Amino acid sequence: MTPVPTPWKRLAFEIESRLEAVPLLGQVACLLCTTAGFTPIEGSQVEVCVVEAVNNAIQHAYQGDSEHSVELEVTLLPGQLIFDVWDSGTPADAARMNADHRGALEIQSDCVNDIPEGGRGLPIIQEVMDSFEYTPGTERNRFRMIKRHPLLLLPAQELNPQTGLAL
Amino acid sequence: MKLAQRKVGSNIVLEVLENRLGADKAVAFKDAVGRHLAAGPVSLVLDLSKVEFIDSSGLGAILSILKRMPKGCELILCGTTDPVTSMFKLTRLDRVFTMKKTVDEAVSALSL
């Protein structure tokens, strides 16, 4: 039986803006993915993306200040999981955030010292997720990531209404 | 940051005893490994078999260690779990590091 959870549509989780708390949100994302039918590796890669987005919020929007909160909202729609990371800190440059980061993961030099140690967060997200979008707001900023999965496209009549699992 | 060290000849095997290498641990990790390198020029095997999660900060920390290796000394990674291996491949860093399946293979590679 293939697990396809449909009874729930939206879940939200909130943490303090401390890096030590970030793994909780990542593990939640991974668990939701594997429950929804993603492979463990896909789940772990989505976990990394959620962690990267939350780290960005803490380190850049809040500049490391732990007195705030970051929210992860997960929405299940037919065929896709949507991960929204919300913060109420200083908005980032939306053009830079939403730029095309493809190619940034390629190793451009044979010299190890030329390979940058940072800057892989957004490229990883672009590589793993089907789409992402940063939307700064007057009160809250949203970083949205969408991961599609064909199993989540199963029509409702093929699902057990009690368990949400495929019949 | 928990690391277990053992010497193999003139080289060091460092086992990372954490199951996550993320942004909250990256600096402590770099500092801890750096202390082992400070004693003198040695090659290093980094055993990652207990690490189940790594993000861009963790990858950057390991890259930083590679850059800090003394001249003539090697850094070999070993024992990467499936999630960690997938991140090295995703970021193409598997082409930058020497990666072996086991500590024994890594130590053998050092002695060649």
CSV table of N, CA and C in Angstrom, one decimal, chain A residues 107-117 120, chain B residues 62-69 75 93 95-97:
chain,number,residue,atom,x,y,z
A,107,ILE,N,31.7,23.1,-10.0
A,107,ILE,CA,33.0,23.4,-9.5
A,107,ILE,C,33.8,24.1,-10.7
A,108,GLN,N,34.1,25.3,-10.5
A,108,GLN,CA,34.7,26.1,-11.6
A,108,GLN,C,36.2,26.1,-11.6
A,109,SER,N,36.8,25.5,-10.6
A,109,SER,CA,38.3,25.6,-10.6
A,109,SER,C,38.9,24.3,-10.1
A,110,ASP,N,40.1,24.0,-10.6
A,110,ASP,CA,40.8,22.9,-10.1
A,110,ASP,C,41.5,23.2,-8.8
A,111,CYS,N,41.6,24.5,-8.5
A,111,CYS,CA,42.3,24.9,-7.2
A,111,CYS,C,41.3,24.9,-6.1
A,112,VAL,N,41.5,24.1,-5.1
A,112,VAL,CA,40.6,24.0,-3.9
A,112,VAL,C,40.4,25.4,-3.3
A,113,ASN,N,41.4,26.2,-3.2
A,113,ASN,CA,41.3,27.5,-2.6
A,113,ASN,C,40.4,28.4,-3.3
A,114,ASP,N,40.1,28.2,-4.5
A,114,ASP,CA,39.2,29.0,-5.3
A,114,ASP,C,37.7,28.6,-5.1
A,115,ILE,N,37.5,27.5,-4.5
A,115,ILE,CA,36.1,27.0,-4.4
A,115,ILE,C,35.5,27.7,-3.2
A,116,PRO,N,34.4,28.4,-3.3
A,116,PRO,CA,33.8,29.1,-2.2
A,116,PRO,C,33.2,28.1,-1.1
A,117,GLU,N,33.4,28.5,0.1
A,117,GLU,CA,32.9,27.7,1.2
A,117,GLU,C,31.4,27.9,1.5
A,120,ARG,N,25.9,28.1,-1.0
A,120,ARG,CA,25.2,27.0,-1.6
A,120,ARG,C,23.8,26.8,-1.2
B,62,ILE,N,33.6,21.4,6.1
B,62,ILE,CA,34.6,20.4,5.6
B,62,ILE,C,35.5,20.9,4.5
B,63,LEU,N,34.9,21.7,3.6
B,63,LEU,CA,35.7,22.4,2.6
B,63,LEU,C,36.8,23.3,3.2
B,64,SER,N,36.4,24.0,4.3
B,64,SER,CA,37.4,24.8,5.0
B,64,SER,C,38.5,24.0,5.5
B,65,ILE,N,38.2,22.9,6.1
B,65,ILE,CA,39.3,22.0,6.6
B,65,ILE,C,40.2,21.6,5.5
B,66,LEU,N,39.6,21.2,4.4
B,66,LEU,CA,40.5,20.8,3.2
B,66,LEU,C,41.5,21.9,2.9
B,67,LYS,N,40.9,23.1,2.9
B,67,LYS,CA,41.8,24.3,2.5
B,67,LYS,C,42.9,24.5,3.5
B,68,ARG,N,42.6,24.1,4.8
B,68,ARG,CA,43.6,24.4,5.8
B,68,ARG,C,44.6,23.2,6.0
B,69,MET,N,44.5,22.2,5.2
B,69,MET,CA,45.4,21.0,5.4
B,69,MET,C,46.8,21.5,5.1
B,75,LEU,N,43.5,15.0,3.1
B,75,LEU,CA,42.2,14.8,3.9
B,75,LEU,C,41.4,13.8,3.1
B,93,LEU,N,30.6,18.4,-4.7
B,93,LEU,CA,31.8,18.4,-3.9
B,93,LEU,C,32.4,17.0,-3.8
B,95,ARG,N,33.4,15.6,-6.2
B,95,ARG,CA,34.5,15.6,-7.2
B,95,ARG,C,35.8,16.3,-6.6
B,96,VAL,N,35.5,17.0,-5.5
B,96,VAL,CA,36.6,17.8,-4.8
B,96,VAL,C,37.3,16.9,-3.8
B,97,PHE,N,36.6,16.1,-3.1
B,97,PHE,CA,37.1,15.3,-2.0
B,97,PHE,C,37.5,13.9,-2.4
